[in-house]
Amino acid sequence: MLSLEQAVRAALGPGGSLARAVHRFQARPGQLEMALAVCRSLEQGGALVVEASTGVGKTFSYLVPALIGGERVLLSTATKTLQDQLHGRDLPRLIEALRLPVSTALLKGRSSYLCIHRMQQALQGGAGLGPKAVRLLARLERWAQTTASGDLAEVQDLDERSSLLPLVTSTRENCLGSTCPSFKSCHVHHARREALAADVVVINHHLFFADLVIRESGMAELLPSVRTVIFDEAHQLNETGTQFLGTELATGALLDFVRDLLAAGLQLARGLVDWQAVAAEFEYAARELRLVLGKRTVSGRLMWSGLVPEGLDAEPWQAALARLGRACEATIIALDTVSELAPDFLRLIARARAFRDRVELFTGEGRKDRVRWVELGQQARLVESPLDIAQNMRDHWFAADQAHRTWIFTSATLGDDEALSWFTGACGLEGAAVLRVGSPFDFPRQAALYIPPELPLPEDPGHAGQVARLAGDWAGRLGGRTLLLTTSLRALREIGDRLQERFAGGVLDVLVQGQLTRRELIDRFRRGSQDGRGCLLVGSASFWEGVDVPGDALQLVVIDKLPFPPPQDPLVQARSQALQAQGRNPFRDYFLPEAVVALKQGAGRLIRSESDRGALVVCDTRLQNKSYGARLFKALPPMTRLQSEADWLAWLDGLTRTDTTGAC
Ligand code: SF4
């Protein structure tokens, strides 16, 4: 019988089982190197952190040993789309190629599944829904008759921003659990039962951390029987975890509660309590809390270091919180009087109590090891968060587990030093084994890097306009095929507006984040404009990663400026102050590594296969002129560096001649 390592070599090596069974599979030394490191970890237990650059084929590197190893596996990735890809494409392909008797399950958070009970409630009390929501509700009702999984990802062209979705999905607070009349056919519970029985369960980081905090999705039962836990796209773990390990009080959640309170009261206990009055007082208190924060139209984070958020008077703030606390108490008392009539009321009481506790928390001073802020948009979110997940991971997960469980963490970007300390420090993984695997792509031949020398500094008010002008010129010359990444929403708006104005009805189709869903934008960009025009996609934040467009549809990536974290952000400030308190240099140890990882992610959109060619333009002369630029350069793939405008334009024109698809 083959050892695990021999079996993995036989699968991934030249002429191996995957080369024979998987279309276009190529044996790659880096892929095998990573797979063998995973083998050792599976045999020895403990944590392994692997940075595997673009093109390594890291998914097979961890899946092949994990599947052949035969232990139960919990596999977490960053988004629901990546979950679907792993579960719907990669896993079945491998299981078939390796001929293994392995069962798999996909487990998402509650909000991804249709809640049959709430859909029926919405159908009964549909008044107040707009015509669009009514049409969607009818579509969902038809789909509900046929779906086996209840996963809303099955619904074609579903607008994830639809106001109907909270009405037809459940939360931990409003789910009736085993007392629900639809419990037997419940999709959420069915998915959890399947996960508990499967050999490989695919989850996402949000679910992992949500369960860490509230222990409700069944992972607390699942994890003890799992020997291998794998985190792909692990660079997102710290930010995701920090969100979930914090506490928040959101005015949107308060208003959702009012709606559920009124619906349940009027349907199940009409006339027994003056529900309109109870709900009105609660709603008034929730709206008052938002109003007292002022009419800020620009969304952003408001610092909150003392008792009161920055710029607010203490008295109205405290009064608004006190009023909300009283509204919670009054609601709990009203619900108590009818709690025996239906399980819905018990859930509502639990929700009102949780709100009351959070109001109490936010009325007092924040904890020393945490940071507070208010997130402002149409709604307000009061947040208290840890600075990172390190302590939590050490305490809850790694300490007791190291001896018998294997933890694999992988991503294309986890830092820029040999120890990958950007990642390991934030996640409490200082003792983990670390491996870095380079890309198999021939970057000097396939890609070029250009920094336009004449641009003003990024803080100059004319910078965004210049970026828009130049990017428009280059994209026009290339016939589209351009992804322009901005570091702020303000730059996104300005650059997007200028480009759309310039090319209105012209040679380019300018796609801007926010004007269509992310999936629609990327699909349209990948296909090319239907009327034959080239595509220029302008995106911020989420477009820096996860955009995978191999081939000629994407040949130019333009970055507006170096992606340093915003220094005025409360979480960024708190992290920076914590480093200072330890005698460390926040710029060197935090701002630069963050920029390195984000820049690598953005640059990683360009070359996605051995045959791709393209160019990266960074519109920030600091990369060239500042001493720290050397560290950023070193972190980028070794592309050909173009110094003069003439060389740059010649490279660009060379790209237009390589068009083989005519896609864009
Ligand atoms: S058990 Fe919960 S999630 Fe399932 S149908 Fe009932 S309320 Fe919805």
XYZ file of C-alpha atoms and ligand atoms in Angstrom:
672
model
C 0.000 0.000 0.000
C 1.256 3.459 -0.906
C 2.128 5.987 1.785
C 0.187 9.271 1.697
C 3.152 11.022 0.094
C 3.541 8.335 -2.574
C -0.178 8.433 -3.334
C -0.094 12.216 -3.663
C 2.934 12.062 -5.968
C 1.141 9.466 -8.052
C -1.874 11.729 -8.358
C -0.238 15.105 -8.990
C 3.008 14.135 -10.715
C 3.654 14.027 -14.503
C 1.514 11.320 -16.102
C -0.327 10.852 -12.777
C -4.001 10.117 -12.290
C -5.002 13.781 -12.552
C -2.984 14.312 -15.721
C -4.907 11.399 -17.216
C -8.345 12.325 -15.933
C -8.588 16.126 -15.676
C -8.846 18.143 -18.875
C -5.875 20.537 -19.306
C -4.254 19.461 -16.031
C -0.509 20.110 -15.975
C 1.868 18.760 -13.341
C 3.555 21.719 -11.644
C 6.538 21.466 -9.283
C 5.146 24.215 -6.984
C 1.842 22.435 -6.701
C 3.536 19.201 -5.705
C 5.812 21.005 -3.238
C 2.793 22.473 -1.465
C 0.908 19.167 -1.553
C 3.828 17.370 0.088
C 3.982 20.005 2.831
C 0.261 19.430 3.395
C 0.944 15.663 3.604
C 3.512 16.223 6.359
C 1.074 18.425 8.263
C -1.682 15.859 7.962
C 0.622 13.235 9.417
C 2.056 15.380 12.204
C -0.848 17.691 13.087
C -0.404 21.389 13.934
C -0.671 24.462 11.742
C 0.769 25.051 8.270
C 0.638 28.425 6.531
C 1.240 28.445 2.757
C 1.491 31.440 0.491
C 0.987 29.996 -2.983
C 1.343 32.569 -5.752
C -1.003 32.788 -8.723
C -0.829 29.771 -11.004
C 0.439 27.260 -8.428
C -2.900 25.460 -8.374
C -3.204 25.559 -4.586
C -6.735 24.148 -4.507
C -5.534 20.768 -5.771
C -2.452 21.049 -3.531
C -4.536 20.874 -0.391
C -7.516 18.901 -1.675
C -5.590 15.945 -3.092
C -3.737 15.073 0.163
C -6.787 15.866 2.281
C -9.030 13.585 0.214
C -6.507 10.765 -0.082
C -5.717 11.090 3.650
C -9.256 9.933 4.332
C -9.955 12.036 7.447
C -12.976 14.301 7.833
C -12.269 17.756 6.463
C -13.734 21.165 7.193
C -12.877 23.509 4.325
C -13.523 27.227 4.635
C -13.192 29.883 1.965
C -13.868 33.594 1.777
C -17.109 33.938 -0.164
C -20.238 32.041 -1.057
C -19.251 32.135 -4.737
C -15.935 30.435 -3.954
C -17.807 27.908 -1.810
C -20.042 27.090 -4.770
C -16.976 26.704 -7.008
C -15.218 24.365 -4.584
C -18.279 22.270 -3.906
C -19.794 22.326 -7.382
C -16.656 22.134 -9.555
C -13.295 21.314 -7.888
C -14.389 18.660 -5.401
C -16.518 16.574 -7.803
C -13.760 16.705 -10.440
C -11.141 15.461 -8.006
C -13.308 12.845 -6.362
C -14.102 11.398 -9.761
C -10.500 11.541 -10.980
C -9.162 9.941 -7.792
C -12.067 7.477 -7.610
C -12.615 8.048 -3.915
C -15.801 7.232 -1.971
C -16.083 10.668 -0.385
C -19.301 12.507 0.482
C -19.335 16.303 0.481
C -21.707 18.965 1.806
C -22.061 22.686 1.376
C -23.015 24.720 4.419
C -23.732 28.430 4.261
C -25.090 30.914 6.742
C -28.818 31.128 7.415
C -29.310 34.139 5.215
C -28.410 32.029 2.162
C -31.421 29.718 2.580
C -35.093 30.271 2.046
C -36.995 30.212 5.347
C -40.265 28.504 4.508
C -41.998 29.770 7.633
C -41.138 33.400 7.023
C -41.980 33.149 3.335
C -45.452 31.936 4.309
C -45.793 34.804 6.756
C -44.769 37.241 4.034
C -47.311 35.692 1.640
C -50.076 36.095 4.214
C -49.216 39.609 5.301
C -47.826 40.906 2.005
C -49.367 44.353 2.402
C -46.755 47.054 2.370
C -44.522 45.279 -0.142
C -43.713 47.203 -3.291
C -44.597 45.761 -6.739
C -41.007 44.575 -7.323
C -40.935 42.718 -3.999
C -44.362 41.175 -4.709
C -43.127 39.870 -8.080
C -39.984 38.430 -6.477
C -42.041 36.822 -3.716
C -44.207 35.086 -6.329
C -41.049 33.864 -8.139
C -39.600 32.539 -4.897
C -42.834 30.772 -4.053
C -42.717 28.924 -7.400
C -39.027 28.076 -6.961
C -39.709 26.859 -3.394
C -41.867 24.043 -4.858
C -38.915 22.601 -6.772
C -35.708 23.360 -4.882
C -34.065 20.617 -2.870
C -31.485 22.769 -1.104
C -33.367 26.069 -0.625
C -30.058 27.812 -1.415
C -30.981 31.210 -2.844
C -27.895 31.083 -5.088
C -30.035 28.829 -7.320
C -32.408 31.710 -8.097
C -31.313 33.285 -11.377
C -30.507 37.018 -11.310
C -31.547 37.421 -7.704
C -30.800 40.949 -6.545
C -29.020 40.420 -3.246
C -29.942 43.943 -2.191
C -33.699 43.270 -2.460
C -35.627 44.424 0.597
C -37.628 41.188 0.370
C -34.728 38.927 1.327
C -34.756 39.628 5.083
C -38.473 38.715 5.016
C -37.934 35.291 3.471
C -34.732 34.285 5.260
C -34.179 33.683 8.936
C -31.826 34.940 11.599
C -30.799 33.129 14.728
C -33.058 35.503 16.625
C -36.258 34.982 14.634
C -35.906 31.265 13.788
C -38.379 29.140 15.710
C -36.197 26.034 15.665
C -37.854 22.742 16.552
C -41.109 24.528 17.445
C -41.474 25.803 13.873
C -44.433 24.377 11.906
C -42.088 24.012 8.887
C -39.226 22.421 10.824
C -39.444 19.069 9.030
C -38.911 20.646 5.623
C -36.590 23.403 6.846
C -33.679 24.010 4.450
C -31.353 25.455 7.102
C -31.685 22.414 9.300
C -31.486 20.035 6.360
C -28.155 21.614 5.265
C -26.811 21.241 8.795
C -27.825 17.603 9.043
C -26.115 16.897 5.724
C -22.972 18.669 6.928
C -22.865 16.562 10.065
C -22.938 13.391 7.973
C -20.475 14.382 5.216
C -16.753 13.599 4.880
C -15.887 17.033 3.498
C -17.862 20.115 4.511
C -17.388 23.395 2.652
C -18.145 26.489 4.720
C -17.117 30.154 4.563
C -15.111 32.294 6.974
C -18.190 34.267 8.037
C -19.913 31.098 9.116
C -16.819 29.840 10.908
C -16.578 32.964 13.026
C -20.307 33.398 13.490
C -20.339 29.952 14.979
C -17.316 30.690 17.097
C -19.301 33.499 18.669
C -22.839 32.196 18.821
C -22.380 28.447 18.346
C -25.509 27.908 16.394
C -24.807 26.540 12.940
C -23.805 23.096 14.147
C -20.052 23.505 13.778
C -19.628 23.111 17.499
C -20.901 19.554 16.924
C -19.022 19.159 13.660
C -15.552 20.295 14.670
C -14.712 17.642 17.291
C -15.024 14.935 14.632
C -12.941 16.846 12.051
C -9.202 16.164 11.906
C -8.334 18.595 9.148
C -9.392 22.210 8.904
C -8.396 24.124 5.768
C -8.779 27.857 5.227
C -8.405 28.985 1.625
C -8.274 32.739 0.892
C -6.901 32.917 4.417
C -5.741 36.514 3.975
C -9.338 37.521 4.740
C -9.538 35.646 8.032
C -8.417 38.447 10.305
C -10.792 41.091 8.923
C -13.743 38.686 8.841
C -13.004 37.397 12.314
C -12.555 40.857 13.773
C -16.049 41.771 12.561
C -17.635 38.749 14.151
C -15.762 38.817 17.418
C -16.991 42.352 17.990
C -20.350 43.491 19.341
C -22.697 45.696 17.368
C -25.963 47.502 17.729
C -27.389 48.435 14.344
C -30.395 50.682 13.780
C -31.313 48.514 10.778
C -31.588 45.452 13.044
C -33.705 47.479 15.489
C -36.117 48.427 12.709
C -36.257 44.813 11.454
C -37.210 43.853 14.989
C -40.042 46.408 15.037
C -41.409 44.964 11.807
C -41.290 41.391 13.143
C -42.787 42.486 16.471
C -45.744 44.154 14.800
C -46.330 41.289 12.380
C -46.271 38.634 15.128
C -48.338 40.734 17.549
C -51.090 41.514 15.038
C -51.194 38.001 13.589
C -50.912 35.951 16.759
C -52.148 38.120 19.657
C -54.266 40.896 18.186
C -56.093 42.964 20.790
C -54.178 41.555 23.753
C -51.524 44.280 23.722
C -51.494 47.681 22.024
C -48.847 46.471 19.526
C -48.962 49.660 17.488
C -48.040 51.725 20.530
C -45.252 49.368 21.709
C -43.782 49.175 18.208
C -44.103 52.939 17.666
C -42.141 53.749 20.821
C -39.420 51.239 19.911
C -39.195 52.582 16.387
C -39.089 56.169 17.623
C -36.201 55.315 19.969
C -34.300 53.549 17.153
C -34.778 56.476 14.758
C -33.852 58.959 17.478
C -30.530 57.152 17.945
C -29.783 57.562 14.239
C -30.926 61.206 14.225
C -28.787 62.222 17.156
C -25.746 61.214 15.107
C -26.540 64.025 12.693
C -27.405 64.319 9.035
C -24.221 62.964 7.588
C -24.612 62.103 3.976
C -21.105 60.750 3.520
C -20.832 57.291 4.950
C -17.859 56.485 7.080
C -16.654 55.651 10.550
C -16.964 57.996 13.493
C -14.297 57.691 16.176
C -15.476 56.834 19.671
C -12.767 56.778 22.294
C -14.538 58.100 25.421
C -18.128 57.763 26.572
C -19.534 59.551 23.532
C -18.737 59.303 19.796
C -16.529 62.064 18.426
C -18.230 65.417 17.824
C -21.451 64.593 19.700
C -22.853 66.234 22.825
C -22.994 63.819 25.714
C -26.490 64.695 26.842
C -28.595 63.942 23.737
C -26.488 60.860 23.045
C -26.986 59.425 26.513
C -30.674 60.380 26.403
C -31.157 58.546 23.094
C -29.494 55.399 24.462
C -31.553 55.625 27.674
C -34.762 55.948 25.669
C -33.860 52.901 23.600
C -33.075 50.958 26.776
C -36.528 51.854 28.183
C -38.201 50.874 24.905
C -36.471 47.466 25.114
C -37.719 46.980 28.691
C -41.288 48.002 27.813
C -41.270 45.628 24.842
C -40.003 42.727 26.945
C -42.800 43.341 29.477
C -45.449 43.481 26.723
C -44.142 40.293 25.094
C -44.013 38.482 28.432
C -47.783 38.780 28.756
C -48.338 36.736 25.564
C -45.217 34.546 25.582
C -47.184 31.333 25.962
C -49.320 31.891 22.885
C -46.644 31.176 20.267
C -42.911 30.409 20.096
C -42.472 33.557 17.995
C -42.909 35.652 21.159
C -40.133 33.829 23.017
C -37.738 34.568 20.162
C -38.808 38.207 20.173
C -38.175 38.426 23.923
C -34.668 37.008 23.432
C -33.986 39.584 20.713
C -35.256 42.476 22.834
C -33.073 41.317 25.737
C -30.011 41.136 23.495
C -30.691 44.716 22.321
C -31.120 45.881 25.907
C -27.777 44.308 26.897
C -26.008 46.010 24.004
C -27.554 49.368 24.867
C -26.179 48.883 28.363
C -22.744 47.986 26.991
C -22.600 51.058 24.733
C -23.782 53.340 27.539
C -20.610 52.578 29.524
C -16.917 53.023 28.621
C -15.308 50.698 26.077
C -12.905 47.914 27.087
C -9.215 48.732 26.942
C -8.291 45.955 24.500
C -11.087 46.881 22.121
C -11.897 49.745 19.806
C -15.241 51.465 19.332
C -16.726 53.394 16.482
C -20.005 54.297 14.806
C -20.458 53.255 11.201
C -22.643 55.770 9.445
C -24.696 55.418 6.334
C -28.453 55.538 6.043
C -28.354 53.352 9.127
C -25.979 53.576 12.046
C -23.994 50.691 13.500
C -22.423 51.001 16.942
C -19.424 48.667 16.996
C -16.989 47.479 19.635
C -14.329 45.221 18.200
C -11.065 43.484 19.134
C -8.001 44.685 17.198
C -7.354 41.276 15.671
C -8.263 37.622 16.105
C -4.909 36.448 17.518
C -5.869 35.996 21.167
C -9.191 34.452 20.356
C -7.699 31.913 17.982
C -4.980 31.002 20.490
C -7.487 30.603 23.333
C -10.315 28.835 21.585
C -8.913 26.927 18.691
C -5.255 26.229 18.530
C -4.216 25.704 22.141
C -6.069 22.510 22.933
C -6.162 21.330 19.357
C -2.583 21.441 18.166
C -1.771 17.872 19.081
C -4.451 16.057 17.159
C -5.744 18.402 14.490
C -4.208 19.818 11.321
C -4.848 23.418 10.352
C -3.925 24.538 6.843
C -4.052 28.238 5.946
C -3.415 29.288 2.369
C -3.751 32.225 0.013
C -1.881 33.879 -2.841
C -0.941 36.769 -0.544
C -0.097 36.432 3.122
C 2.710 38.954 3.614
C 6.128 39.901 2.314
C 8.610 38.346 4.735
C 9.744 34.753 5.057
C 7.749 34.256 8.277
C 4.575 35.714 6.666
C 4.242 37.736 9.855
C 1.510 40.002 8.451
C -0.765 36.976 8.574
C 0.639 34.797 11.332
C 0.867 37.671 13.845
C -2.741 38.784 13.366
C -4.044 35.212 13.558
C -2.033 34.010 16.559
C -0.069 31.548 14.418
C 3.477 32.511 15.339
C 4.499 28.872 15.884
C 3.105 27.544 12.597
C 5.187 25.928 9.844
C 5.439 28.342 6.901
C 5.946 27.731 3.187
C 6.083 30.165 0.271
C 5.621 28.794 -3.241
C 6.453 31.040 -6.206
C 4.383 31.431 -9.344
C 5.167 29.249 -12.383
C 4.397 32.169 -14.741
C 7.159 33.826 -16.758
C 6.421 37.331 -15.495
C 9.267 39.230 -17.204
C 7.992 37.944 -20.548
C 4.272 38.035 -19.812
C 3.854 41.331 -17.972
C 5.173 44.871 -17.657
C 4.984 47.471 -14.901
C 4.777 51.191 -15.567
C 4.583 54.194 -13.228
C 3.622 57.372 -15.130
C 6.289 59.860 -13.974
C 4.391 63.068 -14.643
C 1.451 62.447 -12.310
C 0.838 64.678 -9.255
C 0.975 63.082 -5.805
C -2.188 61.198 -4.801
C -3.269 63.861 -2.276
C -3.318 66.492 -5.054
C -6.949 67.354 -5.932
C -6.162 66.900 -9.625
C -4.822 63.357 -9.232
C -8.076 61.434 -9.821
C -8.863 63.501 -12.925
C -5.430 62.773 -14.383
C -5.785 59.052 -13.660
C -9.152 59.060 -15.424
C -7.702 60.883 -18.444
C -4.673 58.600 -18.819
C -6.587 55.382 -18.157
C -9.158 56.473 -20.755
C -6.369 57.090 -23.301
C -4.742 53.709 -22.684
C -7.989 51.755 -22.584
C -9.084 53.443 -25.814
C -5.787 52.482 -27.443
C -6.122 48.890 -26.212
C -9.792 48.581 -27.115
C -10.963 48.216 -23.502
C -9.758 45.106 -21.607
C -8.907 47.379 -18.700
C -9.593 47.050 -14.995
C -9.117 50.266 -13.038
C -8.838 49.754 -9.279
C -9.355 52.671 -6.915
C -8.434 52.871 -3.245
C -11.467 54.916 -2.175
C -15.138 55.261 -3.049
C -14.627 58.955 -3.659
C -12.006 58.231 -6.340
C -14.276 55.504 -7.732
C -17.090 58.004 -8.199
C -14.945 60.761 -9.672
C -12.984 58.516 -12.041
C -16.081 56.498 -12.978
C -18.119 59.649 -13.727
C -15.371 61.218 -15.819
C -14.833 58.084 -17.873
C -18.542 57.487 -18.437
C -18.965 61.077 -19.524
C -15.997 60.849 -21.880
C -17.074 57.598 -23.516
C -20.852 58.113 -23.495
C -21.964 56.468 -26.745
C -18.298 56.188 -27.762
C -15.811 53.419 -28.365
C -15.696 52.065 -24.816
C -18.310 50.605 -22.509
C -17.402 51.970 -19.053
C -18.677 49.741 -16.241
C -18.639 51.182 -12.738
C -18.989 49.356 -9.431
C -22.380 49.922 -7.834
C -24.261 50.434 -11.116
C -24.857 46.680 -11.549
C -24.254 43.761 -9.187
C -20.656 42.597 -8.917
C -21.429 39.381 -10.746
C -23.180 41.213 -13.614
C -20.270 43.633 -13.970
C -17.661 40.892 -14.093
C -19.725 38.738 -16.492
C -20.223 41.670 -18.828
C -16.550 42.593 -18.618
C -15.516 39.012 -19.336
C -17.885 38.670 -22.307
C -17.136 42.067 -23.715
C -19.770 44.612 -24.585
C -22.563 43.127 -26.682
C -22.411 45.962 -29.167
C -18.760 45.193 -29.920
C -17.284 48.007 -27.830
C -14.366 47.352 -25.509
C -14.890 47.274 -21.736
C -13.311 49.356 -19.011
C -14.308 48.304 -15.511
C -13.823 50.706 -12.602
C -13.979 49.105 -9.165
C -12.878 49.655 -5.610
C -12.443 47.452 -2.499
C -13.975 44.083 -3.452
C -12.652 44.274 -7.044
C -9.044 44.174 -5.837
C -9.485 40.458 -5.316
C -11.543 37.581 -6.642
C -11.736 38.979 -10.210
C -10.508 36.079 -12.324
C -10.511 36.923 -16.029
C -7.919 34.851 -17.907
C -7.209 35.550 -21.570
C -7.360 38.748 -23.579
C -10.511 40.181 -21.982
C -8.249 41.671 -19.271
C -4.824 42.925 -20.316
C -4.376 46.155 -18.400
C -4.739 46.762 -14.670
C -4.503 50.387 -13.534
C -4.180 51.166 -9.819
C -4.939 54.735 -8.797
C -2.656 54.850 -5.754
C -0.798 52.745 -3.226
C -3.393 50.989 -1.070
C -2.374 52.107 2.424
C -5.085 51.675 5.064
C -6.983 54.939 5.734
C -5.186 56.489 8.753
C -8.347 58.169 10.056
C -10.212 54.861 10.373
C -10.804 54.032 14.059
C -9.682 50.404 13.743
C -6.560 51.436 11.831
C -5.777 54.096 14.444
C -6.270 51.660 17.303
C -3.991 49.080 15.678
C -1.391 51.734 15.027
C -1.533 52.991 18.638
C -1.239 49.435 19.972
C 1.979 48.934 17.980
C 3.334 52.248 19.199
C 2.609 51.208 22.785
C 4.755 48.098 22.163
C 7.609 50.321 20.962
C 7.115 49.231 17.338
C 6.934 51.344 14.210
C 3.316 51.426 12.917
C 4.292 52.504 9.408
C 6.859 49.732 8.951
C 4.938 47.035 10.828
C 1.356 47.805 9.837
C 0.740 50.365 7.087
C 3.400 49.005 4.722
C 2.546 45.294 5.095
C -1.149 46.109 4.569
C -0.284 48.025 1.388
C 1.968 45.181 0.217
C -0.760 42.574 0.576
C -3.415 44.746 -1.090
C -1.067 45.699 -3.950
C -0.184 42.052 -4.548
C -3.884 41.216 -4.613
C -4.636 43.982 -7.124
C -1.658 43.061 -9.329
C -2.734 39.421 -9.125
C -5.782 40.204 -11.301
C -3.556 40.599 -14.372
C -1.832 37.314 -15.250
C -4.090 34.334 -14.685
C -2.576 31.730 -17.037
C 0.665 30.826 -18.820
C -0.572 32.391 -22.053
C -1.760 35.723 -20.603
C 0.075 38.943 -21.387
C -0.587 42.325 -19.860
C 0.529 45.442 -18.051
C 0.167 46.886 -14.580
C 0.178 50.646 -14.187
C 0.490 52.138 -10.711
C -0.454 55.828 -10.827
C 1.488 56.694 -7.688
C 5.002 58.090 -8.040
C 5.732 57.306 -4.385
C 6.339 53.729 -5.494
C 9.357 55.032 -7.383
C 10.448 58.032 -5.319
C 10.048 56.990 -1.695
C 12.478 54.705 0.109
C 9.686 52.345 1.149
C 8.815 51.842 -2.534
C 11.602 49.233 -2.718
C 9.730 46.973 -0.294
C 6.562 47.243 -2.358
C 8.420 46.558 -5.600
C 10.028 43.491 -4.130
C 6.647 42.086 -3.215
C 5.317 42.411 -6.780
C 5.884 39.669 -9.372
C 9.085 40.249 -11.400
C 7.461 42.066 -14.327
C 9.457 43.956 -16.958
C 9.886 47.492 -15.689
C 9.129 50.159 -18.302
C 10.757 53.525 -17.653
C 9.836 55.770 -20.575
C 6.464 56.671 -22.021
C 7.660 55.512 -25.446
C 8.507 52.037 -24.109
C 5.181 51.919 -22.302
C 3.131 52.815 -25.371
C 5.086 50.315 -27.467
C 4.251 47.557 -24.934
C 0.606 48.615 -24.934
C 0.442 48.530 -28.713
C 2.073 45.096 -28.615
C -0.810 43.897 -26.458
C -3.413 45.023 -28.974
C -1.713 42.879 -31.604
C -1.987 39.784 -29.442
C -5.778 39.832 -29.499
C -6.946 36.330 -30.257
C -10.530 36.379 -29.109
C -11.847 39.721 -30.277
C -13.839 39.521 -27.054
C -13.621 43.089 -25.993
S -36.974 26.339 11.555
Fe -36.314 28.442 11.392
S -35.298 28.612 9.398
Fe -36.454 26.723 9.406
S -38.387 27.285 8.434
Fe -38.665 27.483 10.652
S -38.200 29.583 11.134
Fe -37.428 29.156 9.089
